[in-house]
Coordinates of C-alpha atoms in Angstrom, one line a residue:
Chain A
M1 CA 70.2 30.1 112.7
E2 CA 73.5 28.1 111.4
R3 CA 72.4 24.7 112.6
Q4 CA 69.1 23.7 111.5
S5 CA 67.8 19.9 111.8
P6 CA 66.9 18.2 108.2
L7 CA 63.2 18.4 109.4
F8 CA 63.3 22.0 109.8
T9 CA 64.7 22.8 106.4
V10 CA 61.6 20.2 105.0
F11 CA 59.2 22.1 106.8
V12 CA 60.5 25.4 105.8
Y13 CA 60.4 24.2 101.9
A14 CA 56.8 22.6 102.6
A15 CA 55.7 25.9 103.8
A16 CA 56.9 27.8 101.3
L17 CA 55.6 25.4 98.6
L18 CA 52.1 25.1 100.3
L19 CA 51.9 29.3 100.0
A20 CA 52.8 29.0 96.3
A21 CA 50.4 26.5 95.5
I22 CA 47.5 28.3 97.3
I23 CA 48.7 31.7 95.4
L24 CA 49.2 29.8 91.9
A25 CA 46.3 27.4 91.9
P26 CA 43.6 29.6 91.0
V27 CA 45.7 31.6 88.4
L28 CA 46.7 28.3 86.9
W29 CA 43.1 26.7 86.9
L30 CA 42.1 30.0 85.3
F31 CA 44.8 29.4 82.7
V32 CA 43.7 25.7 82.2
M33 CA 40.0 26.7 81.8
S34 CA 40.7 29.2 79.3
I35 CA 42.2 26.4 77.1
S36 CA 39.8 23.8 77.5
S37 CA 37.1 23.0 75.4
A38 CA 33.6 23.6 76.5
A39 CA 32.9 19.8 76.6
D40 CA 36.2 19.3 78.9
L41 CA 34.8 21.8 81.1
S42 CA 31.1 20.2 81.6
T43 CA 32.1 16.7 81.7
K44 CA 32.0 14.6 85.1
P45 CA 34.2 13.8 86.6
L46 CA 36.2 17.1 85.8
N47 CA 39.0 16.7 83.3
W48 CA 42.0 18.7 85.1
W49 CA 43.8 18.8 81.9
P50 CA 41.9 19.2 78.4
N51 CA 42.1 16.3 76.0
E52 CA 42.8 18.7 73.3
I53 CA 44.2 22.6 73.8
D54 CA 41.6 25.0 72.5
L55 CA 42.8 28.2 71.9
S56 CA 39.7 29.6 70.0
R57 CA 38.5 31.9 72.6
Y58 CA 41.9 33.8 72.5
R59 CA 41.3 34.2 68.9
L60 CA 37.7 35.3 69.5
L61 CA 38.3 37.9 72.0
L62 CA 41.3 39.6 70.3
S63 CA 39.4 39.5 66.8
T64 CA 38.9 43.2 65.4
I65 CA 35.9 42.2 63.5
E66 CA 33.5 45.2 63.7
N67 CA 30.5 44.3 66.3
S68 CA 32.0 40.9 67.2
A69 CA 32.8 40.0 70.9
G70 CA 36.2 40.5 70.2
A71 CA 35.8 44.2 69.3
S72 CA 33.9 45.2 72.2
F73 CA 36.4 43.3 74.5
T74 CA 39.7 44.9 73.0
A75 CA 37.7 48.3 73.3
S76 CA 37.1 47.7 76.8
L77 CA 40.7 46.7 77.1
L78 CA 41.6 49.8 75.7
N79 CA 39.4 52.1 78.0
S80 CA 40.9 50.2 81.0
L81 CA 44.3 51.3 80.0
K82 CA 43.3 54.7 79.3
V83 CA 41.2 55.2 82.4
A84 CA 43.7 53.4 84.9
G85 CA 46.8 55.5 83.1
M86 CA 45.2 58.7 83.3
A87 CA 44.2 58.4 86.8
T88 CA 47.6 57.1 88.0
L89 CA 49.4 60.0 86.3
A90 CA 47.0 62.4 87.8
A91 CA 47.2 60.8 91.0
I92 CA 51.1 60.7 91.1
A93 CA 51.0 64.4 89.9
V94 CA 48.6 65.3 92.9
A95 CA 50.3 63.2 95.3
V96 CA 54.0 64.2 95.0
P97 CA 53.7 67.9 96.2
A98 CA 51.0 67.0 98.9
A99 CA 53.0 64.1 100.4
W100 CA 55.9 66.0 100.2
A101 CA 54.3 68.9 101.9
V102 CA 52.7 66.7 104.5
S103 CA 56.0 65.0 105.4
R104 CA 58.1 68.1 105.8
T105 CA 55.5 69.9 107.8
S106 CA 54.3 67.8 110.7
Q107 CA 51.8 70.7 111.7
I108 CA 49.5 69.9 108.7
S109 CA 49.9 66.1 108.9
W110 CA 46.2 66.3 110.4
S111 CA 45.0 67.2 106.8
L112 CA 46.0 63.6 105.6
Y113 CA 44.3 62.0 108.1
A114 CA 41.3 63.7 107.4
V115 CA 41.6 62.7 103.6
I116 CA 42.4 59.2 104.6
A117 CA 39.1 59.2 107.0
T118 CA 37.1 59.9 103.8
Y119 CA 38.8 56.9 102.2
M120 CA 37.3 54.6 104.6
L121 CA 33.7 55.6 103.3
P122 CA 32.4 52.7 101.7
P123 CA 31.9 53.4 97.7
V124 CA 28.3 52.9 97.5
A125 CA 27.8 56.0 100.3
L126 CA 29.5 58.1 97.4
A127 CA 27.9 56.6 94.6
V128 CA 24.7 58.8 94.0
P129 CA 26.7 62.1 94.4
L130 CA 29.3 61.0 92.1
Y131 CA 26.8 59.9 89.8
M132 CA 24.9 63.4 90.0
G133 CA 27.9 65.3 89.9
L134 CA 29.3 63.3 86.6
A135 CA 25.9 64.0 85.1
Y136 CA 26.1 67.6 85.8
L137 CA 29.6 67.9 84.0
G138 CA 28.4 65.6 81.3
L139 CA 31.0 63.2 82.0
L140 CA 29.1 60.0 82.6
N141 CA 30.0 57.1 80.1
S142 CA 33.2 59.0 79.4
V143 CA 36.8 57.7 80.4
F144 CA 37.6 60.9 81.6
G145 CA 34.7 61.0 84.1
L146 CA 35.8 57.4 85.2
A147 CA 39.3 58.6 85.5
L148 CA 38.1 61.7 87.6
V149 CA 36.5 59.6 90.3
Y150 CA 39.5 56.9 90.4
L151 CA 41.6 60.1 91.2
T152 CA 39.6 60.6 94.2
I153 CA 40.4 57.1 95.2
L154 CA 44.1 57.0 94.2
A155 CA 45.2 60.3 95.2
P156 CA 44.8 59.8 99.2
F157 CA 46.3 56.1 98.9
T158 CA 49.4 57.6 96.7
T159 CA 49.6 60.5 99.3
W160 CA 49.8 58.1 101.9
L161 CA 52.5 56.0 100.4
L162 CA 54.5 58.8 99.3
K163 CA 54.6 60.3 102.7
S164 CA 56.0 57.4 104.4
G165 CA 58.6 57.4 101.2
F166 CA 59.6 61.0 101.8
D167 CA 59.6 60.6 105.7
S168 CA 62.4 58.2 105.0
I169 CA 64.6 60.8 103.2
P170 CA 66.4 62.5 106.0
K171 CA 65.2 66.3 106.1
E172 CA 68.9 67.2 106.9
I173 CA 69.7 66.5 103.0
E174 CA 67.3 69.0 102.0
S175 CA 68.6 71.4 104.6
A176 CA 72.2 70.9 103.1
A177 CA 70.7 71.7 100.0
M178 CA 69.3 74.6 100.8
I179 CA 72.5 75.9 102.2
D180 CA 74.4 74.7 99.3
G181 CA 72.0 77.1 97.5
A182 CA 69.6 75.0 95.5
R183 CA 65.9 76.4 95.2
L184 CA 62.8 74.5 96.3
D185 CA 62.4 73.3 93.0
Q186 CA 66.0 72.1 92.3
I187 CA 66.0 70.6 95.7
L188 CA 62.8 68.5 94.6
R189 CA 64.0 67.7 91.0
I190 CA 67.7 66.8 91.8
I191 CA 67.6 65.3 95.3
T192 CA 64.5 64.5 96.8
L193 CA 62.4 63.0 93.8
P194 CA 65.4 61.0 92.4
L195 CA 65.7 59.5 95.9
A196 CA 61.8 58.7 96.0
A197 CA 61.8 56.9 92.7
P198 CA 61.2 53.8 94.2
V199 CA 58.6 54.6 96.4
M200 CA 57.0 56.4 93.4
A201 CA 57.1 53.6 91.2
T202 CA 55.6 51.3 93.8
S203 CA 52.7 54.0 94.3
A204 CA 52.2 54.0 90.9
L205 CA 51.9 50.6 90.4
F206 CA 49.5 49.9 93.2
A207 CA 47.4 52.8 92.0
F208 CA 47.4 51.4 88.5
L209 CA 46.2 47.8 89.9
L210 CA 43.6 49.6 92.1
A211 CA 42.2 51.4 89.0
W212 CA 42.5 48.3 86.8
D213 CA 40.7 46.1 89.2
E214 CA 37.7 48.7 89.8
F215 CA 34.3 47.3 89.2
F216 CA 31.8 49.1 91.2
Y217 CA 31.9 52.8 89.9
A218 CA 32.8 51.6 86.3
L219 CA 29.6 49.8 86.3
L220 CA 27.7 52.5 87.6
F221 CA 29.2 55.3 85.4
T222 CA 29.7 53.7 82.0
S223 CA 27.0 51.9 79.6
D224 CA 28.6 51.3 76.5
L225 CA 31.9 50.6 74.3
R226 CA 32.9 54.5 74.8
A227 CA 33.8 54.0 78.2
K228 CA 33.4 50.4 79.6
T229 CA 36.2 48.9 81.5
L230 CA 37.5 45.4 81.4
T231 CA 35.9 44.3 84.6
V232 CA 32.6 45.6 83.5
A233 CA 33.1 43.7 80.1
I234 CA 34.1 40.3 82.1
S235 CA 30.9 40.6 83.9
D236 CA 28.8 41.0 80.8
L237 CA 30.2 37.9 79.6
A238 CA 28.9 36.2 82.5
G239 CA 25.8 38.1 82.0
G240 CA 24.1 35.8 78.9
R241 CA 21.7 33.3 79.2
V242 CA 24.2 30.7 78.7
S243 CA 27.9 31.3 80.2
D244 CA 30.8 30.3 78.4
Y245 CA 33.1 29.6 81.6
G246 CA 35.9 29.3 79.1
L247 CA 35.4 32.6 77.7
I248 CA 35.4 34.3 81.0
A249 CA 38.7 32.3 82.0
T250 CA 40.1 33.6 78.7
A251 CA 39.0 37.3 79.3
G252 CA 40.5 36.9 82.9
V253 CA 43.9 35.9 81.8
L254 CA 44.2 38.7 79.0
A255 CA 42.9 41.1 82.0
A256 CA 45.6 39.9 84.1
L257 CA 48.2 40.3 81.5
P258 CA 49.1 44.1 81.4
P259 CA 49.5 44.5 85.1
V260 CA 51.7 41.4 85.5
L261 CA 53.7 42.9 82.3
I262 CA 54.0 46.4 84.1
G263 CA 55.1 44.8 87.5
L264 CA 57.6 42.7 85.7
V265 CA 59.1 45.7 84.0
M266 CA 59.3 47.5 87.3
Q267 CA 60.3 44.7 89.4
R268 CA 63.6 46.0 90.3
A269 CA 62.1 49.7 91.3
L270 CA 59.3 47.6 92.8
I271 CA 61.4 45.6 95.4
S272 CA 63.5 48.5 96.5
G273 CA 60.4 50.6 97.0
L274 CA 58.7 48.0 99.2
T275 CA 62.0 47.9 101.5
S276 CA 62.4 51.7 101.2
G277 CA 63.9 53.1 104.4
G278 CA 67.2 52.1 103.4
V279 CA 68.1 55.6 102.2
K280 CA 71.4 56.5 103.8
G281 CA 73.0 59.8 104.0
Chain B
M1 CA 85.4 93.5 114.0
S2 CA 83.4 90.6 115.3
A3 CA 83.1 87.7 112.5
L4 CA 79.9 86.4 114.1
A5 CA 77.7 88.3 116.7
I6 CA 74.8 86.6 118.6
Q7 CA 72.9 89.1 120.2
N8 CA 70.2 88.3 122.7
I9 CA 68.7 85.6 120.8
H10 CA 65.5 84.1 122.1
K11 CA 63.5 81.1 120.8
R12 CA 60.2 80.0 121.7
Y13 CA 58.1 76.8 120.7
G14 CA 54.6 77.6 121.9
E15 CA 54.7 77.7 125.7
V16 CA 58.3 76.2 125.9
E17 CA 61.5 78.6 125.9
T18 CA 64.4 76.8 124.4
L19 CA 66.7 79.7 123.9
K20 CA 66.6 82.6 126.7
G21 CA 68.8 85.4 125.7
I22 CA 72.0 84.1 124.0
D23 CA 75.2 86.6 123.6
I24 CA 78.2 85.5 122.0
D25 CA 80.6 87.6 120.1
L26 CA 83.0 85.8 117.9
E27 CA 86.4 87.2 116.5
S28 CA 87.5 86.2 113.1
G29 CA 89.2 82.9 113.2
E30 CA 87.7 81.6 116.5
F31 CA 86.8 78.2 117.0
L32 CA 83.7 78.3 119.4
V33 CA 82.3 75.2 120.7
L34 CA 78.7 75.0 122.0
L35 CA 78.6 72.6 124.7
G36 CA 76.0 71.0 126.8
S37 CA 73.6 68.0 127.2
S38 CA 71.0 67.3 124.9
G39 CA 67.9 69.7 125.1
C40 CA 69.9 72.6 126.3
G41 CA 69.2 74.5 123.0
K42 CA 72.9 74.3 121.3
S43 CA 71.5 72.7 118.2
T44 CA 68.5 75.1 117.8
L45 CA 71.3 77.9 118.4
L46 CA 73.2 76.5 115.5
N47 CA 70.1 76.1 113.3
I48 CA 69.2 79.6 113.9
I49 CA 72.7 80.8 112.9
A50 CA 72.3 78.6 109.8
G51 CA 68.7 79.9 108.9
L52 CA 67.2 76.7 109.3
A53 CA 65.0 78.2 112.2
E54 CA 64.2 81.7 112.9
P55 CA 64.5 83.1 116.3
T56 CA 61.7 84.7 118.5
G57 CA 63.9 87.5 119.2
G58 CA 67.3 89.0 118.8
D59 CA 69.8 89.4 116.1
I60 CA 72.7 87.6 114.3
R61 CA 75.2 89.5 112.5
I62 CA 77.9 88.0 110.2
G63 CA 80.4 90.8 109.3
E64 CA 78.3 94.2 109.6
R65 CA 75.3 92.6 108.4
S66 CA 72.3 91.2 110.2
I67 CA 71.4 87.9 108.4
L68 CA 68.0 87.5 110.1
G69 CA 65.7 86.7 107.5
A70 CA 68.1 85.8 104.8
H71 CA 67.9 82.6 103.1
P72 CA 70.5 80.3 104.4
K73 CA 72.3 80.1 101.0
D74 CA 72.7 84.0 101.3
R75 CA 74.3 84.1 104.6
D76 CA 77.8 83.0 103.6
I77 CA 77.9 79.9 106.0
A78 CA 78.5 76.2 105.6
M79 CA 77.1 73.5 107.8
V80 CA 78.5 69.8 108.3
F81 CA 75.4 67.8 109.8
Q82 CA 75.6 64.9 112.2
S83 CA 74.2 62.3 109.7
Y84 CA 76.5 63.9 107.0
A85 CA 73.5 64.6 104.9
L86 CA 75.3 63.6 101.7
Y87 CA 73.2 63.3 98.6
P88 CA 72.9 59.4 97.9
N89 CA 72.4 59.7 94.4
M90 CA 75.4 61.7 93.5
S91 CA 79.1 61.2 93.1
V92 CA 81.4 62.2 95.8
A93 CA 82.8 65.0 93.3
R94 CA 79.4 66.4 92.7
N95 CA 78.4 66.2 96.5
I96 CA 81.4 68.4 97.2
G97 CA 80.8 70.5 94.1
F98 CA 77.1 70.7 94.5
G99 CA 77.4 74.2 96.2
L100 CA 79.5 75.9 93.4
E101 CA 77.2 74.0 90.9
M102 CA 74.2 75.8 92.2
R103 CA 76.0 79.2 92.4
K104 CA 76.8 78.8 88.7
V105 CA 80.6 78.4 89.0
P106 CA 82.0 77.5 85.6
P107 CA 82.7 73.6 85.4
A108 CA 86.3 74.1 85.1
E109 CA 86.7 76.4 88.1
R110 CA 84.3 73.8 89.9
E111 CA 86.5 70.9 89.3
K112 CA 89.6 72.4 90.3
A113 CA 88.2 73.6 93.5
V114 CA 86.8 70.0 94.1
K115 CA 90.1 68.6 93.5
E116 CA 92.1 71.0 95.7
T117 CA 89.4 70.1 98.6
A118 CA 89.7 66.5 97.9
K119 CA 93.5 66.7 98.3
L120 CA 93.2 68.7 101.4
L121 CA 91.1 66.0 102.9
Q122 CA 92.8 62.9 101.3
I123 CA 89.9 61.7 99.6
E124 CA 91.1 62.3 96.1
N125 CA 90.8 58.6 95.1
L126 CA 87.1 58.6 96.1
L127 CA 85.9 61.3 94.2
A128 CA 83.9 59.0 91.6
R129 CA 82.1 56.9 94.2
K130 CA 78.8 57.0 95.8
P131 CA 78.4 58.0 99.2
S132 CA 76.9 54.3 100.0
Q133 CA 80.4 53.0 98.9
L134 CA 82.3 55.0 101.7
S135 CA 82.6 54.1 105.3
G136 CA 81.7 56.6 108.2
G137 CA 85.0 58.5 108.4
Q138 CA 85.1 59.0 104.4
R139 CA 81.8 60.1 104.4
Q140 CA 82.4 62.6 107.2
R141 CA 85.2 63.9 105.1
V142 CA 83.1 64.4 102.3
A143 CA 80.9 66.2 104.4
I144 CA 83.6 68.6 105.6
G145 CA 84.9 69.1 102.0
R146 CA 81.3 70.2 100.9
A147 CA 81.6 73.0 103.6
L148 CA 85.2 73.6 102.7
V149 CA 85.1 74.0 99.1
R150 CA 82.9 77.3 99.3
N151 CA 85.2 78.9 101.6
P152 CA 82.5 80.7 103.6
Q153 CA 82.7 83.2 106.5
V154 CA 81.6 80.9 108.9
F155 CA 81.5 76.9 109.3
L156 CA 78.9 75.3 111.3
F157 CA 79.2 71.9 113.0
D158 CA 76.3 70.0 114.2
E159 CA 77.9 67.1 116.4
P160 CA 79.8 65.9 113.5
L161 CA 82.0 63.2 115.3
S162 CA 79.0 61.6 117.0
N163 CA 78.2 58.9 114.7
L164 CA 82.0 57.8 114.4
D165 CA 83.6 55.1 116.5
A166 CA 85.9 56.1 119.2
K167 CA 89.2 55.7 117.4
L168 CA 88.0 57.3 114.2
R169 CA 86.4 60.2 116.4
M170 CA 89.9 60.8 117.7
E171 CA 91.4 60.9 114.4
M172 CA 89.0 63.1 112.9
R173 CA 89.0 65.4 115.8
T174 CA 92.8 65.9 115.2
E175 CA 92.1 66.3 111.6
L176 CA 89.5 69.1 112.2
K177 CA 92.1 71.1 114.7
R178 CA 94.5 70.5 111.7
L179 CA 92.3 72.2 109.1
H180 CA 91.3 75.0 111.3
Q181 CA 95.0 75.7 112.3
M182 CA 95.8 75.8 108.7
L183 CA 92.4 77.5 107.2
K184 CA 92.0 80.0 110.2
T185 CA 88.4 80.0 109.6
T186 CA 85.6 81.0 112.2
V187 CA 83.8 77.7 113.4
V188 CA 80.7 77.2 115.6
Y189 CA 80.7 73.7 116.7
V190 CA 78.0 71.7 118.7
T191 CA 78.7 68.8 120.6
H192 CA 78.1 67.1 123.9
D193 CA 81.3 65.7 124.3
Q194 CA 83.4 67.8 126.5
I195 CA 86.8 66.2 125.3
E196 CA 85.9 67.4 121.8
A197 CA 84.9 71.0 123.3
M198 CA 88.2 70.9 125.3
T199 CA 90.3 69.7 122.4
L200 CA 89.2 71.7 119.5
A201 CA 88.0 75.1 120.9
T202 CA 89.3 78.5 121.3
R203 CA 86.4 79.3 123.4
I204 CA 83.7 77.1 124.8
A205 CA 80.0 78.2 125.7
V206 CA 78.7 75.7 128.2
M207 CA 74.8 75.8 127.7
R208 CA 72.0 74.6 129.9
D209 CA 68.4 75.0 129.7
G210 CA 68.7 77.8 126.8
R211 CA 71.2 79.7 128.6
I212 CA 74.9 80.1 128.8
E213 CA 76.1 78.8 132.0
Q214 CA 80.0 79.9 131.2
L215 CA 81.6 81.1 128.2
G216 CA 85.4 81.0 128.2
T217 CA 88.5 79.6 126.8
P218 CA 89.0 75.6 127.5
E219 CA 91.4 76.8 130.4
E220 CA 89.2 79.1 131.8
I221 CA 86.4 76.5 131.8
Y222 CA 88.4 73.8 133.1
D223 CA 90.1 75.8 135.7
R224 CA 87.8 78.1 137.1
P225 CA 84.4 76.6 136.4
A226 CA 81.6 79.3 137.2
T227 CA 79.3 77.1 138.5
L228 CA 78.6 73.6 139.9
Y229 CA 77.1 72.4 136.5
V230 CA 80.1 73.3 134.3
A231 CA 82.5 71.9 137.2
G232 CA 80.5 68.7 136.9
F233 CA 80.1 68.7 133.2
V234 CA 83.8 69.3 132.3
G235 CA 86.3 66.9 133.1
S236 CA 86.5 62.9 132.9
P237 CA 85.7 61.6 135.6
P238 CA 84.1 64.7 136.9
M239 CA 85.0 66.8 139.4
N240 CA 84.2 65.8 142.9
I241 CA 82.1 67.9 144.8
L242 CA 82.0 67.6 148.9
D243 CA 79.8 69.1 151.3
A244 CA 81.6 71.1 153.8
T245 CA 81.5 73.9 156.5
V246 CA 83.5 76.9 156.8
S247 CA 85.0 76.7 160.4
K248 CA 87.7 79.4 161.4
E249 CA 89.0 80.1 158.1
Q250 CA 89.3 76.2 157.6
L251 CA 87.2 74.1 155.9
L252 CA 85.7 70.9 157.5
I253 CA 84.3 68.4 155.1
L254 CA 80.9 66.3 156.1
G255 CA 82.4 63.1 157.3
D256 CA 85.8 64.0 158.3
D257 CA 87.0 65.3 161.6
Q258 CA 90.2 66.9 160.4
P259 CA 90.0 70.5 159.0
I260 CA 91.7 71.5 155.8
D261 CA 93.1 74.7 154.9
M262 CA 91.0 77.1 152.9
P263 CA 92.5 79.0 149.6
V264 CA 93.4 82.5 150.4
H265 CA 91.5 84.0 148.1
F266 CA 88.3 82.7 149.5
R267 CA 89.0 83.8 152.9
S268 CA 87.3 87.0 152.5
V269 CA 84.0 85.9 150.7
V270 CA 82.7 83.3 153.2
A271 CA 81.7 83.7 156.9
D272 CA 82.2 81.3 159.8
G273 CA 79.8 78.4 160.0
Q274 CA 78.7 78.7 156.1
R275 CA 78.0 75.6 154.2
V276 CA 79.9 75.3 151.0
K277 CA 80.5 72.9 148.3
V278 CA 84.1 72.0 147.7
G279 CA 85.0 71.0 144.3
I280 CA 88.4 68.9 143.7
R281 CA 89.5 67.4 140.4
P282 CA 90.0 63.5 140.6
E283 CA 93.5 64.4 138.7
A284 CA 94.6 66.8 141.5
L285 CA 94.6 64.2 144.1
R286 CA 97.3 62.3 145.3
V287 CA 98.3 59.7 148.1
A288 CA 100.1 61.0 150.9
K289 CA 103.4 59.5 151.5
G290 CA 104.1 61.7 154.5
G291 CA 105.8 65.1 155.1
E292 CA 103.6 66.7 152.3
T293 CA 102.1 70.3 152.8
G294 CA 98.4 70.9 151.4
A295 CA 95.1 70.0 152.3
Q296 CA 94.9 66.4 153.6
F297 CA 92.2 64.0 154.5
K298 CA 91.3 60.5 155.4
A299 CA 89.2 58.2 153.1
R300 CA 88.4 54.4 152.8
I301 CA 89.1 53.2 149.4
E302 CA 86.2 51.3 147.9
V303 CA 87.2 50.4 144.4
V304 CA 90.2 50.5 142.2
E305 CA 90.0 50.6 138.4
L306 CA 93.3 50.4 136.3
T307 CA 92.3 52.3 133.1
G308 CA 96.1 51.7 131.9
P309 CA 97.4 55.4 131.9
E310 CA 95.9 56.0 135.5
L311 CA 94.5 54.4 138.6
V312 CA 90.9 55.4 138.9
T313 CA 90.1 55.1 142.6
T314 CA 87.0 55.7 144.4
A315 CA 87.0 56.2 148.2
R316 CA 84.5 57.4 150.8
I317 CA 84.8 60.1 153.4
G318 CA 82.0 59.4 155.8
E319 CA 79.3 59.0 153.5
Q320 CA 80.5 61.1 150.4
R321 CA 82.2 59.5 147.4
I322 CA 85.4 60.9 146.0
T323 CA 87.2 59.8 142.9
A324 CA 90.9 60.3 142.3
C325 CA 92.7 59.6 139.5
L326 CA 96.4 58.5 140.6
P327 CA 99.5 57.2 138.8
P328 CA 99.1 53.5 137.4
R329 CA 101.5 52.1 140.0
S330 CA 100.0 53.6 143.0
A331 CA 100.0 50.7 145.9
V332 CA 96.3 51.5 146.9
T333 CA 93.7 48.4 147.5
A334 CA 90.2 48.1 148.2
G335 CA 89.0 48.5 151.8
E336 CA 92.2 50.2 153.4
D337 CA 92.0 53.9 155.0
R338 CA 94.3 56.0 153.3
T339 CA 95.3 59.8 153.4
F340 CA 94.8 61.9 150.3
V341 CA 96.5 65.0 149.6
V342 CA 95.7 68.1 147.4
D343 CA 97.1 71.3 146.8
V344 CA 95.1 73.9 148.5
D345 CA 95.2 76.4 145.8
V346 CA 93.3 74.0 143.1
L347 CA 90.3 73.7 145.4
H348 CA 87.0 75.1 144.1
L349 CA 84.5 76.7 146.3
F350 CA 80.4 77.0 145.4
D351 CA 77.7 78.4 146.8
P352 CA 75.3 75.1 147.7
Q353 CA 72.1 77.2 146.8
S354 CA 72.8 79.3 143.9
G355 CA 75.4 76.7 142.5
R356 CA 77.8 79.6 141.4
S357 CA 81.7 79.6 142.4
L358 CA 82.7 81.7 145.3
A359 CA 85.8 82.9 143.5
T360 CA 86.1 86.3 143.0
D361 CA 88.1 87.6 139.9

């Protein structure tokens, strides 16, 4: 619309600001909590902004002194990175050929629906068989075991996303390459995968986030620093007799940082991935 | 020796038979157009020649060799797709040279070939660009260049001009004709546009429901359509088809009381009282000024449309509509009764049941 009344413009901006506030307010409050002293957090009425900025909890959580709260937090941070990273890489490796095959062969698209159907099962339904399976393989309380479990969640999800990505790349481009003399691996490597790069980046990011935020399986299948992930570590902080809400908030802020950083780095690819379908021949 | 032989090709998808036995023999340097409306099987046939689909039965030979089962890259063909199918992530130069690159042609030689092709198509200044930076017509040239550079035995075109606007389509049509005259390559070209077919082809195969309705030169297709379908498909506006009965070696058009003469060569094939369909090209009709010879009949003019070069006039004989393409300055107005005249020799007669032409050659 070229002509808009000033009132309408005000309304549009107000709506945008409201949305931003709703999304950002919890994050902001988390940050304020993490830098407030315990006294500020427990006064009535609440101090919305701390009297003095207290960064001691960041020091505590990031310290590397053995057997400290910091050591266990950084260990779980590392575990989370390992588990989410491995599961994401494996999921993409599995999903790319699967998604391409399903996208190019409509006769087997039912198989993807079958896989997606299992995805609808609540995690609790699978918890016991997965536990027994991992125990049998000796993979309980192991980052590899947890990554394997996450792979079962991520692979269908990434296959689904990648399939729609491949769908938007015209089949004729591959036919043309075939007539031009490219082998299957060359078609994928030189043409299809570069065109699918944005959607692959998007899938990888969402897969990483999904694995990063997972709590239920991590709680069940890990027991100590060797494999415990961030989400479990944070819940441990809340599990003591005295809960330091500031500490939990600090852990939350630190836990949010890696995905945010990855998101920022991949921002360009991410945006073009979310608006994919713009592939023109 | 035929350059491309299509022998009794069948294609069946489950219960549906899309190609019901196609036979075409192409001489080297021929420009064959597969013409038909969507769903007639023309693209399926092209894909079978390209190797993108396999036939259920029949054989395809290029030169002396059967190419069934051969990989598309080993068939010595090149194809231009409707959607251009350029590689969006590569420069124009690499797009054109990709086939050579895959065939391990040395870079220097490749570059030379790409340059020559680009020069031929007047896209030398675009070689460094990506397909997304090109206009539709430029993309089409690149797609043609990609096919030309490999110098294959047979070129396949799948509705290459249908994504272009009308003006550009005409330009590219002339361009394609120029290229074919210059390079004398064998071409199979799929289209639903009868003007493209008429202008480009050395032979046209009009297809319908998986069969070839008529195979012939553009002149044969236009002047001697074998069936009502071909008569109605080729020509714009299409041929007028009127119901008539044979009466004493003359034709009585339904709704008109004045019988008209019948072409001599039809007299032996029709019986008195037989119902026939009479085909008259709109451009064969004239307004009678008096003193003409030929078939004459009265019609009431309903609509007059000036397109510029001609006056498209729709008139009615009883319940039957008839379209005539008249000279632009013809003095006709809607609502009046006029006598139209047509040379008896250019009348077509069809059997109303089978739809086949009654002409005997």
